[in-house]
Amino acid sequence: MATLVRHLTFDCSNAYRLGTFWAEVLSGKIADDDFPGDPEAMVSAEGITLLFVTVPEGKTIKNRVHVDLQPQDRTRDEEVERLLELGAEVSEDHRQPDGRGWVTLTDLEGNEFCVERSAAERAGD
């Protein structure tokens, strides 16, 4: 029998707040039994479950692992704009003049993640 990844876990200062942000990013759902002030928050979305755990120490260095997002029903640039409206910030912009590349963003607590081109945009290469 194989071992499966149950969820990807993020240490954070406010589990519910960060979980709510990622639920919106992924068009997912925060668990019904998670509420503001809870020490943990679970987010379920298509293909992944994320767990956010409140810890006392803050983030101090660049992530060693990060999430790469590929929009399914919009372009990379449209997705970046949507995520900025949710509160993400641009960390590094790797978009190329020919349309290739990606954008590195940070979430509400500074965790880096990337937005790549959609499958439709890649098909045009």
Short mmCIF file of C-alpha atoms in Angstrom, two decimals:
data_model
loop_
_atom_site.label_atom_id
_atom_site.label_comp_id
_atom_site.label_asym_id
_atom_site.label_seq_id
_atom_site.Cartn_x
_atom_site.Cartn_y
_atom_site.Cartn_z
CA MET A 1 0.00 0.00 0.00
CA ALA A 2 1.29 3.47 -0.90
CA THR A 3 1.67 6.39 1.45
CA LEU A 4 -0.40 9.46 0.57
CA VAL A 5 0.01 13.10 1.50
CA ARG A 6 -2.94 13.83 3.79
CA HIS A 7 -2.56 17.61 3.71
CA LEU A 8 0.01 20.35 3.32
CA THR A 9 0.53 22.12 6.65
CA PHE A 10 1.38 25.79 7.20
CA ASP A 11 2.59 27.21 10.51
CA CYS A 12 1.11 30.68 10.96
CA SER A 13 0.10 33.33 13.49
CA ASN A 14 -3.65 33.20 12.74
CA ALA A 15 -4.90 29.86 11.41
CA TYR A 16 -8.46 30.93 10.66
CA ARG A 17 -7.49 34.16 8.88
CA LEU A 18 -4.87 32.46 6.68
CA GLY A 19 -7.14 29.48 6.08
CA THR A 20 -9.91 31.80 4.92
CA PHE A 21 -7.52 33.52 2.51
CA TRP A 22 -6.41 30.19 0.98
CA ALA A 23 -10.00 28.92 0.80
CA GLU A 24 -10.76 31.95 -1.39
CA VAL A 25 -7.58 31.46 -3.46
CA LEU A 26 -8.45 27.82 -4.21
CA SER A 27 -12.24 28.21 -4.40
CA GLY A 28 -12.28 25.80 -1.48
CA LYS A 29 -14.02 25.55 1.85
CA ILE A 30 -12.84 25.99 5.41
CA ALA A 31 -14.00 23.16 7.68
CA ASP A 32 -17.41 23.66 9.29
CA ASP A 33 -15.94 23.18 12.77
CA ASP A 34 -13.20 25.83 12.36
CA PHE A 35 -13.85 29.31 13.72
CA PRO A 36 -11.92 32.55 14.36
CA GLY A 37 -9.51 32.04 17.25
CA ASP A 38 -9.19 28.27 16.73
CA PRO A 39 -5.57 27.02 16.81
CA GLU A 40 -6.08 25.08 13.56
CA ALA A 41 -8.05 25.52 10.34
CA MET A 42 -8.50 22.96 7.57
CA VAL A 43 -9.17 23.98 3.95
CA SER A 44 -10.45 21.49 1.39
CA ALA A 45 -10.26 22.27 -2.32
CA GLU A 46 -10.21 20.21 -5.49
CA GLY A 47 -7.11 18.02 -5.37
CA ILE A 48 -5.66 19.29 -2.07
CA THR A 49 -6.27 19.78 1.63
CA LEU A 50 -4.37 22.47 3.53
CA LEU A 51 -3.97 22.63 7.31
CA PHE A 52 -3.10 25.90 9.05
CA VAL A 53 -1.70 25.68 12.58
CA THR A 54 -1.17 28.67 14.87
CA VAL A 55 2.37 28.78 16.29
CA PRO A 56 4.01 31.40 18.52
CA GLU A 57 7.06 32.08 16.33
CA GLY A 58 6.86 34.14 13.15
CA LYS A 59 8.18 33.40 9.67
CA THR A 60 11.82 34.44 9.37
CA ILE A 61 13.20 33.01 6.12
CA LYS A 62 12.16 32.12 2.59
CA ASN A 63 9.95 29.02 2.26
CA ARG A 64 11.84 25.83 1.45
CA VAL A 65 8.66 24.46 -0.18
CA HIS A 66 6.00 26.50 -1.93
CA VAL A 67 2.78 26.10 -3.88
CA ASP A 68 2.62 26.69 -7.65
CA LEU A 69 -0.85 27.66 -8.86
CA GLN A 70 -2.14 27.20 -12.40
CA PRO A 71 -5.42 29.02 -13.13
CA GLN A 72 -8.05 26.87 -14.81
CA ASP A 73 -10.60 29.38 -16.07
CA ARG A 74 -8.60 32.59 -16.42
CA THR A 75 -5.17 33.77 -17.53
CA ARG A 76 -2.14 34.00 -15.29
CA ASP A 77 -2.39 37.79 -15.27
CA GLU A 78 -6.11 37.74 -14.43
CA GLU A 79 -5.37 35.34 -11.58
CA VAL A 80 -2.58 37.54 -10.24
CA GLU A 81 -4.97 40.51 -10.19
CA ARG A 82 -7.64 38.45 -8.38
CA LEU A 83 -5.13 37.32 -5.75
CA LEU A 84 -3.86 40.86 -5.21
CA GLU A 85 -7.46 41.90 -4.52
CA LEU A 86 -7.63 39.14 -1.86
CA GLY A 87 -4.59 40.62 -0.11
CA ALA A 88 -1.60 38.85 -1.70
CA GLU A 89 1.45 40.92 -2.58
CA VAL A 90 3.90 40.61 -5.47
CA SER A 91 7.31 39.39 -4.32
CA GLU A 92 9.00 38.82 -7.69
CA ASP A 93 7.72 39.20 -11.23
CA HIS A 94 9.25 36.69 -13.67
CA ARG A 95 6.93 37.41 -16.63
CA GLN A 96 8.73 37.61 -19.96
CA PRO A 97 7.95 39.87 -22.95
CA ASP A 98 6.92 36.75 -24.94
CA GLY A 99 4.20 35.94 -22.34
CA ARG A 100 6.07 33.15 -20.59
CA GLY A 101 7.12 33.17 -16.96
CA TRP A 102 5.40 33.35 -13.60
CA VAL A 103 4.73 35.71 -10.69
CA THR A 104 5.84 35.01 -7.12
CA LEU A 105 3.36 36.35 -4.56
CA THR A 106 3.17 36.27 -0.79
CA ASP A 107 0.06 35.45 1.22
CA LEU A 108 -1.17 37.39 4.26
CA GLU A 109 1.69 36.06 6.41
CA GLY A 110 4.51 36.30 3.87
CA ASN A 111 4.49 32.71 2.57
CA GLU A 112 5.68 32.64 -1.03
CA PHE A 113 3.68 31.01 -3.81
CA CYS A 114 3.79 31.25 -7.60
CA VAL A 115 1.18 31.78 -10.29
CA GLU A 116 2.04 30.09 -13.57
CA ARG A 117 0.36 30.37 -16.96
CA SER A 118 -2.90 28.53 -17.52
CA ALA A 119 -2.99 25.34 -19.59
CA ALA A 120 -4.64 27.31 -22.41
CA GLU A 121 -1.79 29.85 -22.36
CA ARG A 122 0.79 27.05 -22.41
CA ALA A 123 -0.97 25.37 -25.34
CA GLY A 124 -0.27 28.47 -27.40
CA ASP A 125 3.52 27.97 -27.18
#
